Coordinates of C-alpha atoms in Angstrom, one line a residue:
M1 CA 37.9 -30.3 -54.2
V2 CA 36.1 -31.9 -51.2
E3 CA 38.7 -30.4 -48.8
F4 CA 38.2 -27.0 -50.4
N5 CA 34.4 -27.2 -50.0
S6 CA 34.8 -28.3 -46.4
V7 CA 37.0 -25.3 -45.7
I8 CA 34.5 -23.0 -47.3
I9 CA 31.6 -24.3 -45.3
K10 CA 33.6 -24.1 -42.1
R11 CA 34.6 -20.5 -42.9
L12 CA 31.0 -19.5 -43.6
G13 CA 29.8 -21.1 -40.4
E14 CA 32.5 -19.2 -38.4
L15 CA 31.6 -15.9 -40.0
Q16 CA 27.9 -16.4 -39.2
M17 CA 28.8 -17.3 -35.6
K18 CA 31.0 -14.2 -35.3
K19 CA 28.1 -11.9 -36.6
C20 CA 25.7 -13.4 -34.1
L21 CA 28.2 -13.1 -31.2
R22 CA 28.9 -9.5 -32.2
I23 CA 25.3 -8.7 -31.7
L24 CA 24.7 -11.0 -28.7
F25 CA 27.8 -10.0 -26.7
P26 CA 26.7 -6.5 -25.7
V27 CA 23.3 -7.9 -24.7
F28 CA 24.7 -10.6 -22.5
A29 CA 27.4 -8.3 -21.1
A30 CA 24.6 -5.8 -20.1
L31 CA 22.6 -8.6 -18.4
I32 CA 25.6 -9.9 -16.5
L33 CA 26.5 -6.4 -15.5
I34 CA 23.0 -5.8 -14.1
F35 CA 23.3 -9.1 -12.2
M36 CA 26.7 -8.2 -10.7
I37 CA 25.5 -4.8 -9.7
S38 CA 22.4 -6.3 -8.1
G39 CA 24.5 -8.8 -6.3
V40 CA 26.5 -6.1 -4.5
S41 CA 23.7 -3.6 -4.0
K42 CA 22.7 -5.3 -0.8
P43 CA 25.4 -7.1 1.2
V44 CA 24.6 -10.7 2.2
H45 CA 24.7 -11.3 5.9
A46 CA 25.2 -14.7 7.4
A47 CA 22.1 -16.2 8.9
K48 CA 21.9 -16.0 12.7
T49 CA 20.6 -18.9 14.6
D50 CA 19.2 -16.7 17.4
T51 CA 17.0 -14.8 14.9
Y52 CA 13.4 -16.1 14.4
E53 CA 11.8 -15.8 11.0
I54 CA 8.1 -14.8 11.5
A55 CA 5.7 -14.6 8.6
T56 CA 2.9 -12.0 8.3
D57 CA 0.5 -10.5 5.8
T58 CA 1.5 -6.9 5.1
T59 CA -1.8 -6.0 3.5
F60 CA -4.0 -6.4 6.6
A61 CA -4.3 -2.9 8.1
P62 CA -4.4 -2.0 10.9
F63 CA -2.7 -5.2 12.1
E64 CA 0.1 -5.4 9.6
F65 CA 0.9 -3.1 6.7
E66 CA 3.8 -1.0 5.4
S67 CA 4.3 2.7 6.1
K68 CA 5.4 5.3 3.6
K69 CA 9.0 4.8 4.8
G70 CA 8.8 1.1 4.0
E71 CA 8.6 0.0 7.7
Y72 CA 6.3 -2.7 8.9
I73 CA 3.7 -1.2 11.2
G74 CA 0.3 -2.0 12.7
I75 CA -1.0 -3.6 15.9
D76 CA 0.7 -7.0 15.3
M77 CA 4.0 -5.5 14.2
D78 CA 4.1 -3.0 17.1
L79 CA 3.2 -5.7 19.6
L80 CA 5.9 -8.1 18.2
K81 CA 8.5 -5.3 18.3
A82 CA 7.6 -4.5 21.9
I83 CA 7.5 -8.1 23.0
A84 CA 10.9 -8.8 21.3
K85 CA 12.4 -5.9 23.2
D86 CA 10.9 -7.0 26.5
Q87 CA 12.0 -10.6 26.1
N88 CA 15.3 -9.8 24.4
F89 CA 15.1 -11.8 21.2
K90 CA 15.6 -11.0 17.5
Y91 CA 13.3 -11.7 14.6
K92 CA 13.0 -11.2 10.9
I93 CA 9.7 -10.5 9.2
K94 CA 8.8 -12.4 6.0
P95 CA 6.0 -10.6 4.3
L96 CA 3.6 -13.2 2.8
G97 CA -0.1 -13.3 2.0
F98 CA -2.1 -14.8 4.8
N99 CA -2.6 -18.2 3.1
A100 CA 1.1 -18.3 2.0
A101 CA 2.1 -17.5 5.6
V102 CA 0.1 -20.4 7.0
Q103 CA 1.5 -22.7 4.4
A104 CA 5.1 -21.5 5.1
L105 CA 4.6 -22.4 8.8
E106 CA 3.2 -25.8 7.9
A107 CA 6.3 -26.4 5.7
N108 CA 8.7 -25.2 8.4
Q109 CA 9.8 -22.4 6.2
V110 CA 9.3 -19.9 9.1
D111 CA 9.3 -20.2 12.9
A112 CA 6.0 -18.5 13.6
V113 CA 3.1 -16.5 12.1
I114 CA 1.5 -13.3 13.4
A115 CA -1.2 -12.1 10.9
G116 CA -4.5 -11.5 12.7
M117 CA -4.8 -15.3 12.8
S118 CA -8.0 -16.5 14.5
I119 CA -7.6 -19.4 16.9
T120 CA -9.9 -22.2 15.7
P121 CA -10.2 -25.9 16.7
D122 CA -9.0 -27.0 13.2
R123 CA -5.9 -24.8 13.4
E124 CA -5.2 -25.9 16.9
K125 CA -4.7 -29.4 15.5
K126 CA -1.8 -28.2 13.5
F127 CA -0.4 -25.2 15.4
D128 CA 0.3 -24.2 19.0
F129 CA -1.1 -20.7 19.8
S130 CA -0.2 -18.1 22.2
K131 CA -2.7 -16.7 24.7
P132 CA -5.2 -14.5 22.7
Y133 CA -3.8 -11.0 22.1
F134 CA -6.9 -9.5 20.4
E135 CA -10.6 -10.3 20.3
S136 CA -12.2 -9.6 17.0
G137 CA -15.7 -9.6 15.6
V138 CA -17.4 -9.7 12.1
V139 CA -19.3 -6.8 10.5
M140 CA -20.8 -6.2 7.0
A141 CA -19.9 -3.2 4.9
V142 CA -21.4 -1.9 1.7
D143 CA -20.5 0.9 -0.7
K144 CA -20.8 4.3 1.0
D145 CA -23.5 5.4 -1.4
E146 CA -25.5 2.1 -1.1
K147 CA -29.1 2.7 0.3
N148 CA -30.8 -0.6 -0.4
V149 CA -28.6 -3.1 1.5
K150 CA -28.9 -2.5 5.2
S151 CA -29.1 -6.0 6.7
Y152 CA -28.4 -9.7 5.9
K153 CA -32.0 -10.1 4.5
D154 CA -31.2 -7.6 1.7
L155 CA -28.5 -10.0 0.4
K156 CA -30.8 -12.5 -1.1
G157 CA -29.7 -13.4 -4.7
K158 CA -26.6 -11.2 -4.4
K159 CA -22.9 -11.8 -4.1
V160 CA -20.8 -11.2 -1.0
A161 CA -17.1 -10.6 -1.0
V162 CA -15.0 -12.3 1.7
K163 CA -11.3 -12.9 2.4
T164 CA -10.2 -16.6 2.6
G165 CA -9.1 -17.9 6.0
T166 CA -10.8 -15.1 8.0
E167 CA -13.6 -14.9 10.5
G168 CA -15.5 -13.0 7.9
Y169 CA -15.4 -15.9 5.5
A170 CA -16.4 -18.4 8.2
F171 CA -19.4 -16.2 9.3
A172 CA -20.5 -15.6 5.7
D173 CA -20.3 -19.3 4.9
K174 CA -22.4 -20.1 8.0
I175 CA -25.3 -17.8 7.1
K176 CA -25.2 -17.9 3.2
D177 CA -27.9 -20.6 2.9
K178 CA -30.2 -18.9 5.4
Y179 CA -30.1 -15.5 3.6
G180 CA -29.6 -16.8 0.0
F181 CA -26.4 -15.1 -1.1
K182 CA -23.3 -16.4 -2.9
I183 CA -19.7 -16.0 -1.7
V184 CA -16.9 -14.5 -3.8
T185 CA -13.4 -15.1 -2.3
F186 CA -10.3 -13.0 -2.3
D187 CA -6.8 -13.3 -0.9
E188 CA -6.5 -9.7 0.2
S189 CA -8.8 -7.1 1.7
S190 CA -8.2 -4.3 -0.8
P191 CA -9.5 -6.1 -3.9
M192 CA -12.4 -7.4 -1.8
Y193 CA -13.4 -3.8 -1.0
D194 CA -12.9 -2.8 -4.7
D195 CA -15.3 -5.6 -5.7
V196 CA -18.0 -4.0 -3.6
K197 CA -17.2 -0.5 -4.8
T198 CA -17.5 -1.6 -8.4
G199 CA -20.9 -3.2 -7.8
N200 CA -19.8 -6.8 -8.5
S201 CA -20.6 -7.7 -4.9
A202 CA -23.3 -6.2 -2.8
A203 CA -21.4 -6.3 0.5
A204 CA -18.2 -7.5 2.2
F205 CA -17.7 -9.4 5.5
D206 CA -14.5 -8.7 7.4
D207 CA -13.1 -8.4 10.9
F208 CA -14.5 -5.3 12.6
P209 CA -11.1 -3.6 13.4
V210 CA -9.9 -4.1 9.8
L211 CA -13.1 -2.7 8.2
A212 CA -13.4 0.1 10.8
Y213 CA -9.9 1.2 10.1
G214 CA -10.4 1.0 6.4
V215 CA -13.5 3.1 6.6
Q216 CA -11.6 5.6 8.7
Q217 CA -8.9 5.7 6.0
G218 CA -11.4 6.3 3.2
N219 CA -11.8 2.8 1.6
G220 CA -15.1 3.9 0.1
L221 CA -17.3 1.6 2.3
K222 CA -19.6 2.0 5.3
I223 CA -20.5 -0.5 8.0
V224 CA -24.2 -1.3 8.2
T225 CA -24.4 -4.1 10.9
D226 CA -23.6 -4.5 14.5
K227 CA -20.4 -6.5 15.4
E228 CA -21.0 -10.2 15.5
K229 CA -19.1 -12.2 18.1
G230 CA -15.8 -13.2 16.5
G231 CA -12.8 -15.2 17.3
E232 CA -9.6 -14.4 19.1
Y233 CA -6.2 -13.7 17.4
G234 CA -3.2 -15.7 18.4
F235 CA 0.5 -15.9 17.7
A236 CA 1.1 -19.4 16.1
V237 CA 4.0 -21.8 15.9
N238 CA 4.1 -25.4 14.5
K239 CA 2.7 -28.1 16.7
G240 CA 5.3 -29.1 19.3
K241 CA 8.0 -26.7 18.0
N242 CA 9.5 -23.4 19.1
K243 CA 8.0 -23.6 22.6
E244 CA 10.6 -21.2 23.9
L245 CA 9.5 -18.5 21.4
L246 CA 5.8 -19.1 22.3
D247 CA 6.6 -18.8 26.0
K248 CA 8.5 -15.6 25.3
F249 CA 5.6 -14.1 23.4
N250 CA 3.1 -15.0 26.2
T251 CA 5.3 -13.6 28.9
G252 CA 6.0 -10.4 26.9
L253 CA 2.3 -10.0 26.1
A254 CA 1.4 -10.2 29.8
N255 CA 4.1 -7.6 30.7
L256 CA 2.8 -5.2 28.0
K257 CA -0.7 -5.5 29.3
A258 CA 0.5 -4.9 32.9
N259 CA 2.6 -1.8 32.1
G260 CA 0.0 -0.2 29.8
E261 CA 2.0 -0.5 26.5
Y262 CA -0.6 -2.9 25.0
K263 CA -3.3 -0.3 25.4
K264 CA -1.2 2.4 23.8
I265 CA -0.5 0.3 20.8
T266 CA -4.1 -0.7 20.2
E267 CA -5.4 2.9 20.7
K268 CA -2.7 4.2 18.3
Y269 CA -4.6 2.4 15.4
L270 CA -8.1 2.0 16.7
G271 CA -8.6 5.0 19.0
K272 CA -11.1 7.8 18.3
N273 CA -8.2 10.2 17.9
G274 CA -6.7 8.4 15.0
E275 CA -6.2 10.5 12.0
A276 CA -7.7 9.6 8.6
S277 CA -5.5 9.6 5.6
Q278 CA -5.9 12.4 3.1
K279 CA -6.7 11.3 -0.4
S280 CA -4.2 12.5 -2.9
G281 CA -4.2 12.9 -6.7
F282 CA -2.4 10.9 -9.3
F283 CA 0.8 12.9 -9.3
A284 CA 0.8 13.0 -5.5
S285 CA 0.4 9.2 -5.4
L286 CA 3.2 8.9 -7.9
G287 CA 5.5 11.0 -5.8
E288 CA 4.8 9.1 -2.6
S289 CA 4.9 5.7 -4.1
W290 CA 7.8 6.1 -6.6
P291 CA 10.7 4.9 -4.3
A292 CA 8.9 1.7 -3.3
L293 CA 7.7 1.0 -6.8
L294 CA 11.1 1.7 -8.3
A295 CA 12.7 -0.7 -5.8
G296 CA 10.1 -3.3 -6.8
L297 CA 10.8 -2.8 -10.5
W298 CA 14.6 -3.2 -9.9
Y299 CA 14.0 -6.4 -8.0
T300 CA 11.8 -7.6 -10.8
I301 CA 14.5 -6.9 -13.4
R302 CA 17.2 -8.6 -11.4
L303 CA 15.1 -11.7 -10.9
T304 CA 14.2 -11.8 -14.5
V305 CA 17.8 -11.4 -15.7
L306 CA 19.2 -14.1 -13.5
S307 CA 16.4 -16.6 -14.1
L308 CA 16.7 -16.1 -17.9
L309 CA 20.5 -16.7 -17.8
I310 CA 19.9 -20.0 -16.1
A311 CA 16.9 -20.7 -18.5
L312 CA 19.1 -20.1 -21.5
I313 CA 21.6 -22.7 -20.3
I314 CA 18.8 -25.2 -19.7
G315 CA 17.2 -24.4 -23.1
V316 CA 20.5 -25.0 -25.0
V317 CA 21.3 -28.2 -23.2
F318 CA 17.8 -29.7 -23.4
G319 CA 17.3 -28.2 -26.9
F320 CA 20.2 -30.2 -28.2
M321 CA 18.8 -33.2 -26.4
K322 CA 15.4 -32.7 -28.0
V323 CA 16.9 -33.0 -31.5
S324 CA 19.3 -35.8 -30.5
Q325 CA 19.4 -39.0 -32.5
N326 CA 19.2 -40.9 -29.2
R327 CA 15.6 -41.8 -28.3
I328 CA 16.3 -41.9 -24.5
V329 CA 17.9 -38.5 -24.6
R330 CA 15.0 -37.1 -26.6
G331 CA 12.6 -38.7 -24.2
I332 CA 14.2 -37.1 -21.1
A333 CA 14.0 -33.6 -22.8
T334 CA 10.4 -34.2 -23.8
V335 CA 9.4 -35.2 -20.3
Y336 CA 11.0 -32.1 -18.8
V337 CA 9.3 -29.8 -21.3
D338 CA 5.9 -31.5 -20.9
I339 CA 6.0 -31.2 -17.1
F340 CA 6.9 -27.5 -16.9
R341 CA 4.8 -26.4 -19.9
G342 CA 1.9 -28.5 -18.8
T343 CA 1.6 -27.2 -15.2
P344 CA 0.9 -23.5 -14.1
L345 CA 3.8 -21.5 -12.9
L346 CA 1.9 -20.7 -9.7
V347 CA 1.6 -24.4 -8.9
Q348 CA 5.3 -24.9 -9.6
A349 CA 6.2 -22.0 -7.2
F350 CA 4.1 -23.4 -4.4
F351 CA 5.5 -27.0 -5.0
I352 CA 9.1 -25.8 -4.9
Y353 CA 8.7 -23.4 -2.0
F354 CA 6.2 -25.3 0.2
G355 CA 6.1 -28.9 -1.0
I356 CA 9.7 -29.9 -1.4
P357 CA 11.0 -28.4 1.8
Q358 CA 8.1 -30.0 3.8
A359 CA 8.8 -33.4 2.2
L360 CA 12.5 -33.2 2.7
D361 CA 12.4 -31.2 6.0
F362 CA 14.7 -28.3 5.2
R363 CA 14.2 -24.5 4.8
M364 CA 14.5 -22.8 1.4
P365 CA 14.9 -19.1 0.8
A366 CA 12.0 -17.5 -1.1
F367 CA 14.3 -16.0 -3.6
L368 CA 15.9 -19.4 -4.5
A369 CA 12.4 -20.9 -4.8
A370 CA 11.3 -18.1 -7.2
L371 CA 14.5 -18.4 -9.1
L372 CA 14.1 -22.1 -9.6
A373 CA 10.4 -21.9 -10.6
L374 CA 11.0 -19.1 -13.1
S375 CA 14.2 -20.7 -14.5
L376 CA 12.7 -24.2 -14.9
N377 CA 9.5 -22.8 -16.4
A378 CA 11.2 -20.4 -18.8
G379 CA 13.8 -23.1 -19.6
A380 CA 11.0 -25.4 -20.9
Y381 CA 10.0 -22.7 -23.4
M382 CA 13.6 -22.0 -24.3
V383 CA 14.0 -25.7 -25.2
E384 CA 11.3 -25.3 -27.8
I385 CA 12.8 -22.1 -29.1
V386 CA 16.2 -23.8 -29.5
R387 CA 14.6 -26.9 -31.1
G388 CA 12.6 -24.8 -33.5
G389 CA 15.6 -22.7 -34.4
I390 CA 17.7 -25.8 -35.2
Q391 CA 15.0 -27.5 -37.2
S392 CA 14.3 -24.2 -39.1
V393 CA 17.7 -24.6 -40.8
D394 CA 17.5 -26.5 -44.1
S395 CA 18.3 -30.2 -43.5
G396 CA 20.5 -30.0 -46.6
Q397 CA 23.0 -27.9 -44.6
M398 CA 23.6 -30.8 -42.2
E399 CA 23.7 -33.4 -45.0
A400 CA 26.2 -31.3 -46.9
A401 CA 28.5 -30.9 -43.9
R402 CA 28.3 -34.7 -43.1
S403 CA 29.0 -35.6 -46.7
L404 CA 32.2 -33.6 -46.5
G405 CA 33.4 -35.6 -43.5
L406 CA 32.4 -33.3 -40.6
P407 CA 31.2 -35.1 -37.5
Y408 CA 27.6 -34.6 -36.3
R409 CA 28.6 -32.5 -33.3
K410 CA 30.9 -30.2 -35.2
S411 CA 28.4 -29.9 -38.0
M412 CA 25.8 -28.8 -35.5
I413 CA 28.1 -26.3 -33.8
K414 CA 29.8 -24.9 -36.8
I415 CA 27.1 -25.0 -39.5
V416 CA 23.6 -25.3 -38.1
L417 CA 23.7 -23.5 -34.8
P418 CA 25.0 -20.1 -36.2
Q419 CA 22.1 -20.0 -38.6
A420 CA 19.6 -21.1 -36.0
I421 CA 20.7 -18.4 -33.6
R422 CA 19.5 -15.7 -36.0
T423 CA 16.1 -17.2 -35.9
M424 CA 16.1 -17.7 -32.1
I425 CA 17.0 -14.2 -31.0
P426 CA 13.6 -12.5 -31.4
S427 CA 12.0 -15.4 -29.5
F428 CA 14.6 -15.1 -26.8
I429 CA 13.7 -11.5 -26.2
N430 CA 10.0 -12.3 -26.3
Q431 CA 10.6 -14.9 -23.6
F432 CA 12.4 -12.2 -21.6
V433 CA 9.2 -10.1 -21.8
I434 CA 7.0 -13.1 -20.7
T435 CA 9.3 -14.0 -17.8
L436 CA 9.4 -10.3 -16.7
K437 CA 5.6 -10.4 -16.4
D438 CA 5.6 -13.8 -14.7
T439 CA 7.7 -12.5 -11.8
S440 CA 4.5 -10.9 -10.5
I441 CA 3.3 -14.4 -9.6
M442 CA 6.2 -14.8 -7.2
S443 CA 4.6 -12.3 -4.9
V444 CA 2.6 -15.3 -3.5
I445 CA 5.7 -16.6 -1.8
G446 CA 6.7 -13.3 -0.3
L447 CA 8.9 -11.6 -2.9
V448 CA 8.3 -7.9 -2.9
E449 CA 8.7 -7.3 -6.7
L450 CA 6.8 -4.6 -8.6
T451 CA 3.3 -6.1 -8.4
Q452 CA 3.6 -6.9 -4.7
S453 CA 4.9 -3.4 -4.0
G454 CA 1.7 -2.0 -5.6
K455 CA -0.4 -4.3 -3.4
I456 CA 1.4 -3.1 -0.3
I457 CA 0.9 0.5 -1.1
I458 CA -2.8 0.0 -1.9
A459 CA -3.3 -1.7 1.4
R460 CA -2.2 1.5 3.1
T461 CA -3.8 4.1 0.8
F462 CA -6.8 2.3 -0.7
Q463 CA -6.0 4.1 -4.0
S464 CA -6.3 1.1 -6.3
F465 CA -6.9 3.0 -9.6
D466 CA -3.9 5.4 -9.2
I467 CA -1.4 2.7 -8.0
W468 CA -2.4 0.1 -10.6
L469 CA -2.2 2.7 -13.3
I470 CA 1.3 3.6 -12.2
V471 CA 2.4 -0.1 -12.0
A472 CA 0.9 -0.8 -15.5
L473 CA 2.8 2.2 -17.0
M474 CA 6.1 1.0 -15.4
Y475 CA 5.6 -2.5 -16.9
L476 CA 4.6 -0.9 -20.2
I477 CA 7.7 1.3 -20.4
V478 CA 10.1 -1.6 -19.7
I479 CA 8.4 -4.0 -22.1
T480 CA 8.2 -1.4 -24.8
I481 CA 11.9 -0.9 -24.6
L482 CA 12.6 -4.6 -24.8
T483 CA 10.2 -4.9 -27.8
K484 CA 12.1 -2.1 -29.6
V485 CA 15.4 -3.8 -28.8
S486 CA 14.0 -7.0 -30.2
D487 CA 12.9 -5.3 -33.4
R488 CA 16.3 -3.6 -33.9
V489 CA 18.2 -6.9 -33.3
E490 CA 15.9 -8.6 -35.8
R491 CA 16.5 -5.9 -38.5
R492 CA 20.2 -6.0 -37.9
L493 CA 20.4 -9.7 -38.3
R494 CA 18.2 -9.5 -41.5
N495 CA 20.5 -7.0 -43.0
D496 CA 23.8 -8.8 -42.2

């Protein structure tokens, strides 16, 4: 009789497992297919030792930004291209935010930075700079319809928007106590301008060429002060490193100034004959931005799928550890979960991409860093999903299986786990949605996913409302589809 009951329990467990696998197999097959396609969509080339990796900020027009064709253009980009041609060296651009670019250089993740970077005494302690290639200056801008703020004195009791790490920030910080205003910081120029246009800040301080170009392109602001004396921009490498690259840049820069190419490049973006962009409507913006945004969405989906496949493995392994009868094993799983659930994903991404390579002196690809951060973070939540699913099964199931002579491991795999999976699946899909949204955080280390694609387009067009609306709709469509899939899977499991 005992043997008969044992057979019945095993058979029921196998049937439950088959039902779950029948539902899960198409889902995982689709995920793997997406990953395989994404893996061959762009061929992987071997790294070349004679190619320099140079970080920049692609949202700092007119010095570096992305054209409609997806090409990096601007004063810095054109100068670098011309100097590389003159000095016969190859380079690869890594599009990061300004702060991330500087951190990447500190961590030896890149060979150099060109991003409208002002030469300051503090920075010269950490980096070696080229000869100055551009002299900037600071101006104040207000909303184009503003009539009450015309000078620094009118800022008393108000807020001023500035971009971190810029001459504008340093100047505003220097005079804020004198004129009685508060500083609001941003990592990029476009949201800083938007903060002024919405009335949250009374004015913005920025480098003169950047603001002048933005006003010309219709950013909605106007300049109301004369240019203050500013710093000089330089091409930076780490202290004592890449001297050969620095010498090539200096020599090439001198040659460009001598043959007139430097003047042509600067006048192309700052000259009086520069053409202002034409504002387009929502559907025109959609048509122009669709290819770049679609590419960003595809990158987002690929990164999400791969990170969740890894997170699922982590979740299952550590989930079993979390319900283990061994205290040490349970302790290891608990520590892992506490660390990655107790710290922000942004901090984890920075630590993995900047901290670890700097400490161990090696270079890590941004995609690998993002993959590790997302996988480890999502894996911690997967652990709790697995643990909760296992513990949701009536403890009597395990007791019955053990009383019939089944070992603990086989009881878990054959009896408990098939029932737990039915409970876990909706939570798995919910985690997919969360991780999909979390990929936007990875833009801080240079991944051009959907959110970063939107930022790059806004830096060129200054059409924040239209672009962010399109980006939000794209996220909404994908997440709605996933939610419907989750509901359907849950109903199917309930009916089986």
